[in-house]
């Protein structure tokens, strides 16, 4: 079953062209020159239910911009996208109830509240029935082994513990599509391994479609059978990770 469909998606940004020297700075106050840059340049892809697709590329290649467009945060300048049959940037509640976006560099939980209180607030936001909420929460905290930290303020948790709580928060409503933008960034090896193990178990039990971006190749190797390499907004490879190893490992 195809969950994510993208056709010729494009995102342009107008960037101020800086002029060198004092004279250039003064001129820029009155007349600015702009350069149009393609953050995402006419890309197409499909992601099936139960699939984890790795999105790989250098900093600034367009990975996060693509993920934000598919999550409905950024509006594209061209092309089409359907996630669960919805156009993401229309931001309909029915669409948002069935997706999750986890960003390793941005927190969604409230720092001055304990995680348990944050989860209760999210239950109200997503209108999760109480019994289902308790079942989901019990499964997630047990699998991630964070039950002892539930009543500690978020700001007092370690980075690894906070990231686990972010995963619990994002998956409480059992989304059908999960976007993971560098979920293990800055974590130690033990925390990285625990999160990778959890993602595999969650995928096995609930079969969501997932798109994962990461600079850690251990994440990609353990979680993704298919990868997409993006460079300067364009896809340069979309296929099995095993084929990349066979063809380019020596280089």
PDB file of C-alpha atoms in Angstrom:
ATOM      1  CA  UNK A   1       0.000   0.000   0.000  1.00  0.00           C
ATOM      2  CA  UNK A   2       1.487   3.362  -1.077  1.00  0.00           C
ATOM      3  CA  UNK A   3       1.246   5.895   1.768  1.00  0.00           C
ATOM      4  CA  UNK A   4       3.423   8.769   0.488  1.00  0.00           C
ATOM      5  CA  UNK A   5       3.377   9.918  -3.140  1.00  0.00           C
ATOM      6  CA  UNK A   6       5.501  12.824  -4.377  1.00  0.00           C
ATOM      7  CA  UNK A   7       5.689  14.118  -7.940  1.00  0.00           C
ATOM      8  CA  UNK A   8       8.052  16.887  -9.115  1.00  0.00           C
ATOM      9  CA  UNK A   9       8.083  18.575  -5.707  1.00  0.00           C
ATOM     10  CA  UNK A  10      10.078  21.796  -5.660  1.00  0.00           C
ATOM     11  CA  UNK A  11      11.010  24.453  -3.118  1.00  0.00           C
ATOM     12  CA  UNK A  12      12.797  27.692  -4.007  1.00  0.00           C
ATOM     13  CA  UNK A  13      14.321  30.255  -1.668  1.00  0.00           C
ATOM     14  CA  UNK A  14      15.354  33.815  -2.477  1.00  0.00           C
ATOM     15  CA  UNK A  15      18.715  34.490  -0.853  1.00  0.00           C
ATOM     16  CA  UNK A  16      20.257  37.935  -0.442  1.00  0.00           C
ATOM     17  CA  UNK A  17      23.492  38.211  -2.408  1.00  0.00           C
ATOM     18  CA  UNK A  18      25.971  40.004  -0.174  1.00  0.00           C
ATOM     19  CA  UNK A  19      28.264  42.546  -1.767  1.00  0.00           C
ATOM     20  CA  UNK A  20      31.850  42.688  -0.455  1.00  0.00           C
ATOM     21  CA  UNK A  21      33.293  45.685   1.315  1.00  0.00           C
ATOM     22  CA  UNK A  22      31.846  48.765   3.009  1.00  0.00           C
ATOM     23  CA  UNK A  23      30.583  50.251  -0.270  1.00  0.00           C
ATOM     24  CA  UNK A  24      28.756  47.011  -1.074  1.00  0.00           C
ATOM     25  CA  UNK A  25      27.108  47.019   2.355  1.00  0.00           C
ATOM     26  CA  UNK A  26      25.891  50.591   1.860  1.00  0.00           C
ATOM     27  CA  UNK A  27      24.548  49.769  -1.624  1.00  0.00           C
ATOM     28  CA  UNK A  28      22.666  46.776  -0.188  1.00  0.00           C
ATOM     29  CA  UNK A  29      20.697  49.106   2.065  1.00  0.00           C
ATOM     30  CA  UNK A  30      19.075  50.679  -1.001  1.00  0.00           C
ATOM     31  CA  UNK A  31      19.073  47.938  -3.646  1.00  0.00           C
ATOM     32  CA  UNK A  32      19.488  44.295  -2.843  1.00  0.00           C
ATOM     33  CA  UNK A  33      20.419  41.587  -5.297  1.00  0.00           C
ATOM     34  CA  UNK A  34      18.755  38.221  -4.836  1.00  0.00           C
ATOM     35  CA  UNK A  35      19.725  34.692  -5.879  1.00  0.00           C
ATOM     36  CA  UNK A  36      17.103  31.957  -6.303  1.00  0.00           C
ATOM     37  CA  UNK A  37      18.254  28.642  -4.820  1.00  0.00           C
ATOM     38  CA  UNK A  38      16.448  25.340  -5.190  1.00  0.00           C
ATOM     39  CA  UNK A  39      16.383  23.669  -1.771  1.00  0.00           C
ATOM     40  CA  UNK A  40      14.397  20.783  -3.318  1.00  0.00           C
ATOM     41  CA  UNK A  41      14.490  20.472  -7.100  1.00  0.00           C
ATOM     42  CA  UNK A  42      11.654  18.516  -8.786  1.00  0.00           C
ATOM     43  CA  UNK A  43      11.919  15.270  -6.784  1.00  0.00           C
ATOM     44  CA  UNK A  44       9.562  12.286  -6.984  1.00  0.00           C
ATOM     45  CA  UNK A  45       9.178   9.270  -4.698  1.00  0.00           C
ATOM     46  CA  UNK A  46       6.772   6.729  -3.235  1.00  0.00           C
ATOM     47  CA  UNK A  47       6.880   5.175   0.231  1.00  0.00           C
ATOM     48  CA  UNK A  48       4.874   2.087   1.181  1.00  0.00           C
ATOM     49  CA  UNK A  49       3.326   1.091   4.484  1.00  0.00           C
ATOM     50  CA  UNK A  50       5.886  -0.568   6.782  1.00  0.00           C
ATOM     51  CA  UNK A  51       8.855   0.838   4.847  1.00  0.00           C
ATOM     52  CA  UNK A  52      11.701   2.850   6.401  1.00  0.00           C
ATOM     53  CA  UNK A  53      13.373   5.018   3.754  1.00  0.00           C
ATOM     54  CA  UNK A  54      16.722   6.593   4.598  1.00  0.00           C
ATOM     55  CA  UNK A  55      17.280  10.131   3.295  1.00  0.00           C
ATOM     56  CA  UNK A  56      21.019  10.781   3.068  1.00  0.00           C
ATOM     57  CA  UNK A  57      22.963  13.876   2.053  1.00  0.00           C
ATOM     58  CA  UNK A  58      25.349  16.592   3.167  1.00  0.00           C
ATOM     59  CA  UNK A  59      24.290  19.557   5.286  1.00  0.00           C
ATOM     60  CA  UNK A  60      22.133  21.849   3.154  1.00  0.00           C
ATOM     61  CA  UNK A  61      21.276  19.144   0.613  1.00  0.00           C
ATOM     62  CA  UNK A  62      17.526  19.576   1.190  1.00  0.00           C
ATOM     63  CA  UNK A  63      16.678  16.683   3.523  1.00  0.00           C
ATOM     64  CA  UNK A  64      14.936  18.654   6.259  1.00  0.00           C
ATOM     65  CA  UNK A  65      13.163  20.920   3.756  1.00  0.00           C
ATOM     66  CA  UNK A  66      11.676  17.856   2.034  1.00  0.00           C
ATOM     67  CA  UNK A  67      10.581  16.366   5.362  1.00  0.00           C
ATOM     68  CA  UNK A  68       9.002  19.670   6.439  1.00  0.00           C
ATOM     69  CA  UNK A  69       7.042  19.868   3.182  1.00  0.00           C
ATOM     70  CA  UNK A  70       5.720  16.333   3.622  1.00  0.00           C
ATOM     71  CA  UNK A  71       4.769  17.151   7.218  1.00  0.00           C
ATOM     72  CA  UNK A  72       2.916  20.278   6.091  1.00  0.00           C
ATOM     73  CA  UNK A  73       5.210  22.827   7.752  1.00  0.00           C
ATOM     74  CA  UNK A  74       6.666  24.298   4.545  1.00  0.00           C
ATOM     75  CA  UNK A  75       4.656  25.138   1.417  1.00  0.00           C
ATOM     76  CA  UNK A  76       6.370  24.102  -1.845  1.00  0.00           C
ATOM     77  CA  UNK A  77       6.748  26.357  -4.876  1.00  0.00           C
ATOM     78  CA  UNK A  78       5.764  23.591  -7.298  1.00  0.00           C
ATOM     79  CA  UNK A  79       4.795  19.952  -7.697  1.00  0.00           C
ATOM     80  CA  UNK A  80       2.386  17.640  -5.896  1.00  0.00           C
ATOM     81  CA  UNK A  81       2.464  15.500  -2.769  1.00  0.00           C
ATOM     82  CA  UNK A  82      -0.029  13.160  -1.151  1.00  0.00           C
ATOM     83  CA  UNK A  83       0.432  11.702   2.319  1.00  0.00           C
ATOM     84  CA  UNK A  84      -2.346   9.312   3.318  1.00  0.00           C
ATOM     85  CA  UNK A  85      -4.347  10.844   0.475  1.00  0.00           C
ATOM     86  CA  UNK A  86      -4.021  14.384   1.901  1.00  0.00           C
ATOM     87  CA  UNK A  87      -2.109  17.392   0.602  1.00  0.00           C
ATOM     88  CA  UNK A  88       0.212  18.068   3.574  1.00  0.00           C
ATOM     89  CA  UNK A  89       0.387  21.869   3.436  1.00  0.00           C
ATOM     90  CA  UNK A  90      -3.411  22.129   3.665  1.00  0.00           C
ATOM     91  CA  UNK A  91      -2.852  21.020   7.281  1.00  0.00           C
ATOM     92  CA  UNK A  92      -6.203  19.382   7.779  1.00  0.00           C
ATOM     93  CA  UNK A  93      -6.784  17.946  11.249  1.00  0.00           C
ATOM     94  CA  UNK A  94      -7.529  14.512   9.805  1.00  0.00           C
ATOM     95  CA  UNK A  95      -4.066  14.531   8.226  1.00  0.00           C
ATOM     96  CA  UNK A  96      -2.267  15.807  11.319  1.00  0.00           C
ATOM     97  CA  UNK A  97      -3.884  13.164  13.530  1.00  0.00           C
ATOM     98  CA  UNK A  98      -2.119  10.430  11.551  1.00  0.00           C
ATOM     99  CA  UNK A  99       1.438  11.733  11.224  1.00  0.00           C
ATOM    100  CA  UNK A 100       4.343  12.380  13.566  1.00  0.00           C
ATOM    101  CA  UNK A 101       7.444  14.518  13.106  1.00  0.00           C
ATOM    102  CA  UNK A 102      10.421  13.905  15.375  1.00  0.00           C
ATOM    103  CA  UNK A 103      13.318  16.339  15.040  1.00  0.00           C
ATOM    104  CA  UNK A 104      16.490  15.622  16.976  1.00  0.00           C
ATOM    105  CA  UNK A 105      17.386  19.312  17.119  1.00  0.00           C
ATOM    106  CA  UNK A 106      13.968  20.638  18.201  1.00  0.00           C
ATOM    107  CA  UNK A 107      11.865  19.710  21.215  1.00  0.00           C
ATOM    108  CA  UNK A 108       8.073  19.524  21.281  1.00  0.00           C
ATOM    109  CA  UNK A 109       7.687  18.862  25.009  1.00  0.00           C
ATOM    110  CA  UNK A 110       7.351  21.573  27.663  1.00  0.00           C
ATOM    111  CA  UNK A 111      10.623  21.859  29.579  1.00  0.00           C
ATOM    112  CA  UNK A 112       9.163  22.905  32.932  1.00  0.00           C
ATOM    113  CA  UNK A 113       6.644  20.043  33.050  1.00  0.00           C
ATOM    114  CA  UNK A 114       7.307  16.391  33.824  1.00  0.00           C
ATOM    115  CA  UNK A 115       6.827  14.058  30.868  1.00  0.00           C
ATOM    116  CA  UNK A 116       3.709  12.479  32.399  1.00  0.00           C
ATOM    117  CA  UNK A 117       1.915  15.859  32.385  1.00  0.00           C
ATOM    118  CA  UNK A 118       3.039  16.554  28.812  1.00  0.00           C
ATOM    119  CA  UNK A 119       1.552  13.244  27.682  1.00  0.00           C
ATOM    120  CA  UNK A 120      -1.802  14.022  29.337  1.00  0.00           C
ATOM    121  CA  UNK A 121      -1.891  17.345  27.493  1.00  0.00           C
ATOM    122  CA  UNK A 122      -1.119  15.566  24.193  1.00  0.00           C
ATOM    123  CA  UNK A 123      -3.939  13.093  24.897  1.00  0.00           C
ATOM    124  CA  UNK A 124      -6.344  16.036  24.953  1.00  0.00           C
ATOM    125  CA  UNK A 125      -4.857  17.576  21.816  1.00  0.00           C
ATOM    126  CA  UNK A 126      -5.153  14.329  19.833  1.00  0.00           C
ATOM    127  CA  UNK A 127      -8.430  13.318  21.513  1.00  0.00           C
ATOM    128  CA  UNK A 128      -7.103   9.840  22.332  1.00  0.00           C
ATOM    129  CA  UNK A 129      -9.610   7.709  24.296  1.00  0.00           C
ATOM    130  CA  UNK A 130      -8.399   7.187  27.868  1.00  0.00           C
ATOM    131  CA  UNK A 131      -8.121   3.395  27.650  1.00  0.00           C
ATOM    132  CA  UNK A 132      -6.213   3.512  24.372  1.00  0.00           C
ATOM    133  CA  UNK A 133      -3.966   6.262  25.723  1.00  0.00           C
ATOM    134  CA  UNK A 134      -3.053   4.185  28.768  1.00  0.00           C
ATOM    135  CA  UNK A 135      -2.335   1.124  26.614  1.00  0.00           C
ATOM    136  CA  UNK A 136      -0.189   3.123  24.178  1.00  0.00           C
ATOM    137  CA  UNK A 137       1.697   4.906  26.932  1.00  0.00           C
ATOM    138  CA  UNK A 138       2.363   1.674  28.826  1.00  0.00           C
ATOM    139  CA  UNK A 139       3.761   0.005  25.686  1.00  0.00           C
ATOM    140  CA  UNK A 140       5.985   2.950  24.778  1.00  0.00           C
ATOM    141  CA  UNK A 141       7.460   3.647  28.230  1.00  0.00           C
ATOM    142  CA  UNK A 142       8.078  -0.056  28.798  1.00  0.00           C
ATOM    143  CA  UNK A 143       9.755  -0.562  25.434  1.00  0.00           C
ATOM    144  CA  UNK A 144      11.943   2.524  25.870  1.00  0.00           C
ATOM    145  CA  UNK A 145      12.531   1.817  29.592  1.00  0.00           C
ATOM    146  CA  UNK A 146      11.657   5.358  30.779  1.00  0.00           C
ATOM    147  CA  UNK A 147       8.987   4.630  33.405  1.00  0.00           C
ATOM    148  CA  UNK A 148      11.197   5.891  36.257  1.00  0.00           C
ATOM    149  CA  UNK A 149      11.679   9.259  34.536  1.00  0.00           C
ATOM    150  CA  UNK A 150       7.991  10.037  33.866  1.00  0.00           C
ATOM    151  CA  UNK A 151       7.613  12.421  36.818  1.00  0.00           C
ATOM    152  CA  UNK A 152      10.878  14.311  36.316  1.00  0.00           C
ATOM    153  CA  UNK A 153      10.858  17.730  34.646  1.00  0.00           C
ATOM    154  CA  UNK A 154      11.952  17.502  31.014  1.00  0.00           C
ATOM    155  CA  UNK A 155      14.758  20.028  31.514  1.00  0.00           C
ATOM    156  CA  UNK A 156      16.294  17.809  34.229  1.00  0.00           C
ATOM    157  CA  UNK A 157      16.571  14.760  31.966  1.00  0.00           C
ATOM    158  CA  UNK A 158      19.680  13.807  30.046  1.00  0.00           C
ATOM    159  CA  UNK A 159      19.717  14.310  26.267  1.00  0.00           C
ATOM    160  CA  UNK A 160      19.148  10.598  25.658  1.00  0.00           C
ATOM    161  CA  UNK A 161      16.254  10.458  28.124  1.00  0.00           C
ATOM    162  CA  UNK A 162      14.670  13.562  26.569  1.00  0.00           C
ATOM    163  CA  UNK A 163      14.910  12.035  23.110  1.00  0.00           C
ATOM    164  CA  UNK A 164      13.140   8.903  24.340  1.00  0.00           C
ATOM    165  CA  UNK A 165      10.362  11.069  25.821  1.00  0.00           C
ATOM    166  CA  UNK A 166      10.087  12.893  22.482  1.00  0.00           C
ATOM    167  CA  UNK A 167       9.557   9.515  20.794  1.00  0.00           C
ATOM    168  CA  UNK A 168       6.852   8.582  23.292  1.00  0.00           C
ATOM    169  CA  UNK A 169       5.113  11.930  22.752  1.00  0.00           C
ATOM    170  CA  UNK A 170       5.236  11.649  18.963  1.00  0.00           C
ATOM    171  CA  UNK A 171       3.919   8.084  18.864  1.00  0.00           C
ATOM    172  CA  UNK A 172       1.199   8.233  21.533  1.00  0.00           C
ATOM    173  CA  UNK A 173      -1.524   8.458  18.877  1.00  0.00           C
ATOM    174  CA  UNK A 174       0.000   5.623  16.776  1.00  0.00           C
ATOM    175  CA  UNK A 175       0.591   7.628  13.576  1.00  0.00           C
ATOM    176  CA  UNK A 176       0.496   5.924  10.187  1.00  0.00           C
ATOM    177  CA  UNK A 177       3.382   8.088   8.897  1.00  0.00           C
ATOM    178  CA  UNK A 178       6.485   8.967  10.927  1.00  0.00           C
ATOM    179  CA  UNK A 179       9.137  11.487   9.890  1.00  0.00           C
ATOM    180  CA  UNK A 180      12.413  11.097  11.790  1.00  0.00           C
ATOM    181  CA  UNK A 181      14.810  14.006  11.240  1.00  0.00           C
ATOM    182  CA  UNK A 182      18.152  13.084  12.816  1.00  0.00           C
ATOM    183  CA  UNK A 183      16.585  11.425  15.891  1.00  0.00           C
ATOM    184  CA  UNK A 184      19.938  10.255  17.314  1.00  0.00           C
ATOM    185  CA  UNK A 185      21.935  13.469  16.871  1.00  0.00           C
ATOM    186  CA  UNK A 186      24.199  14.204  19.825  1.00  0.00           C
ATOM    187  CA  UNK A 187      23.379  10.967  21.655  1.00  0.00           C
ATOM    188  CA  UNK A 188      25.922   8.544  23.038  1.00  0.00           C
ATOM    189  CA  UNK A 189      26.333   5.110  21.462  1.00  0.00           C
ATOM    190  CA  UNK A 190      24.156   3.349  24.040  1.00  0.00           C
ATOM    191  CA  UNK A 191      21.256   5.778  23.562  1.00  0.00           C
ATOM    192  CA  UNK A 192      21.601   5.591  19.764  1.00  0.00           C
ATOM    193  CA  UNK A 193      21.434   1.808  19.871  1.00  0.00           C
ATOM    194  CA  UNK A 194      18.378   1.841  22.177  1.00  0.00           C
ATOM    195  CA  UNK A 195      16.482   4.219  19.880  1.00  0.00           C
ATOM    196  CA  UNK A 196      17.338   2.202  16.762  1.00  0.00           C
ATOM    197  CA  UNK A 197      16.139  -0.960  18.468  1.00  0.00           C
ATOM    198  CA  UNK A 198      12.914   0.753  19.492  1.00  0.00           C
ATOM    199  CA  UNK A 199      12.227   2.055  15.976  1.00  0.00           C
ATOM    200  CA  UNK A 200      12.610  -1.450  14.548  1.00  0.00           C
ATOM    201  CA  UNK A 201      10.263  -2.924  17.172  1.00  0.00           C
ATOM    202  CA  UNK A 202       7.702  -0.186  16.615  1.00  0.00           C
ATOM    203  CA  UNK A 203       7.832  -0.688  12.846  1.00  0.00           C
ATOM    204  CA  UNK A 204       7.362  -4.442  13.288  1.00  0.00           C
ATOM    205  CA  UNK A 205       4.292  -4.019  15.511  1.00  0.00           C
ATOM    206  CA  UNK A 206       2.518  -1.091  13.804  1.00  0.00           C
ATOM    207  CA  UNK A 207       3.849  -0.938  10.215  1.00  0.00           C
ATOM    208  CA  UNK A 208       3.927   2.854   9.710  1.00  0.00           C
ATOM    209  CA  UNK A 209       5.609   4.414   6.684  1.00  0.00           C
ATOM    210  CA  UNK A 210       8.817   6.116   7.852  1.00  0.00           C
ATOM    211  CA  UNK A 211      11.290   8.571   6.368  1.00  0.00           C
ATOM    212  CA  UNK A 212      14.559   8.857   8.293  1.00  0.00           C
ATOM    213  CA  UNK A 213      17.296  11.453   7.852  1.00  0.00           C
ATOM    214  CA  UNK A 214      20.612  10.927   9.593  1.00  0.00           C
ATOM    215  CA  UNK A 215      24.331  11.627   9.305  1.00  0.00           C
ATOM    216  CA  UNK A 216      25.103   8.477  11.297  1.00  0.00           C
ATOM    217  CA  UNK A 217      25.551   5.601   8.878  1.00  0.00           C
ATOM    218  CA  UNK A 218      24.860   3.123  11.689  1.00  0.00           C
ATOM    219  CA  UNK A 219      21.278   4.463  11.757  1.00  0.00           C
ATOM    220  CA  UNK A 220      20.912   4.006   8.015  1.00  0.00           C
ATOM    221  CA  UNK A 221      22.517   0.551   7.906  1.00  0.00           C
ATOM    222  CA  UNK A 222      20.443  -0.897  10.749  1.00  0.00           C
ATOM    223  CA  UNK A 223      17.090   0.664   9.912  1.00  0.00           C
ATOM    224  CA  UNK A 224      16.872   1.156   6.135  1.00  0.00           C
ATOM    225  CA  UNK A 225      16.882  -1.311   3.271  1.00  0.00           C
ATOM    226  CA  UNK A 226      16.191   1.524   0.815  1.00  0.00           C
ATOM    227  CA  UNK A 227      17.982   4.859   0.742  1.00  0.00           C
ATOM    228  CA  UNK A 228      17.676   8.087  -1.207  1.00  0.00           C
ATOM    229  CA  UNK A 229      20.792  10.196  -1.695  1.00  0.00           C
ATOM    230  CA  UNK A 230      20.031  13.886  -2.169  1.00  0.00           C
ATOM    231  CA  UNK A 231      22.537  16.478  -3.382  1.00  0.00           C
ATOM    232  CA  UNK A 232      21.783  20.165  -3.953  1.00  0.00           C
ATOM    233  CA  UNK A 233      18.056  19.434  -3.844  1.00  0.00           C
ATOM    234  CA  UNK A 234      18.120  16.604  -6.394  1.00  0.00           C
ATOM    235  CA  UNK A 235      17.901  12.858  -5.949  1.00  0.00           C
ATOM    236  CA  UNK A 236      21.067  11.208  -7.256  1.00  0.00           C
ATOM    237  CA  UNK A 237      20.177   7.696  -6.061  1.00  0.00           C
ATOM    238  CA  UNK A 238      17.004   5.913  -4.967  1.00  0.00           C
ATOM    239  CA  UNK A 239      17.321   2.196  -4.380  1.00  0.00           C
ATOM    240  CA  UNK A 240      18.586  -0.618  -2.141  1.00  0.00           C
ATOM    241  CA  UNK A 241      21.326   0.154   0.356  1.00  0.00           C
ATOM    242  CA  UNK A 242      22.935  -3.195  -0.508  1.00  0.00           C
ATOM    243  CA  UNK A 243      23.513  -2.065  -4.109  1.00  0.00           C
ATOM    244  CA  UNK A 244      25.323   1.062  -2.928  1.00  0.00           C
ATOM    245  CA  UNK A 245      27.633  -1.114  -0.842  1.00  0.00           C
ATOM    246  CA  UNK A 246      28.380  -3.444  -3.733  1.00  0.00           C
ATOM    247  CA  UNK A 247      29.118  -0.659  -6.219  1.00  0.00           C
ATOM    248  CA  UNK A 248      30.789   2.047  -4.131  1.00  0.00           C
ATOM    249  CA  UNK A 249      32.072   0.542  -0.849  1.00  0.00           C
ATOM    250  CA  UNK A 250      35.681   0.533  -2.104  1.00  0.00           C
ATOM    251  CA  UNK A 251      35.496   4.250  -2.865  1.00  0.00           C
TER     252      UNK A 251
END
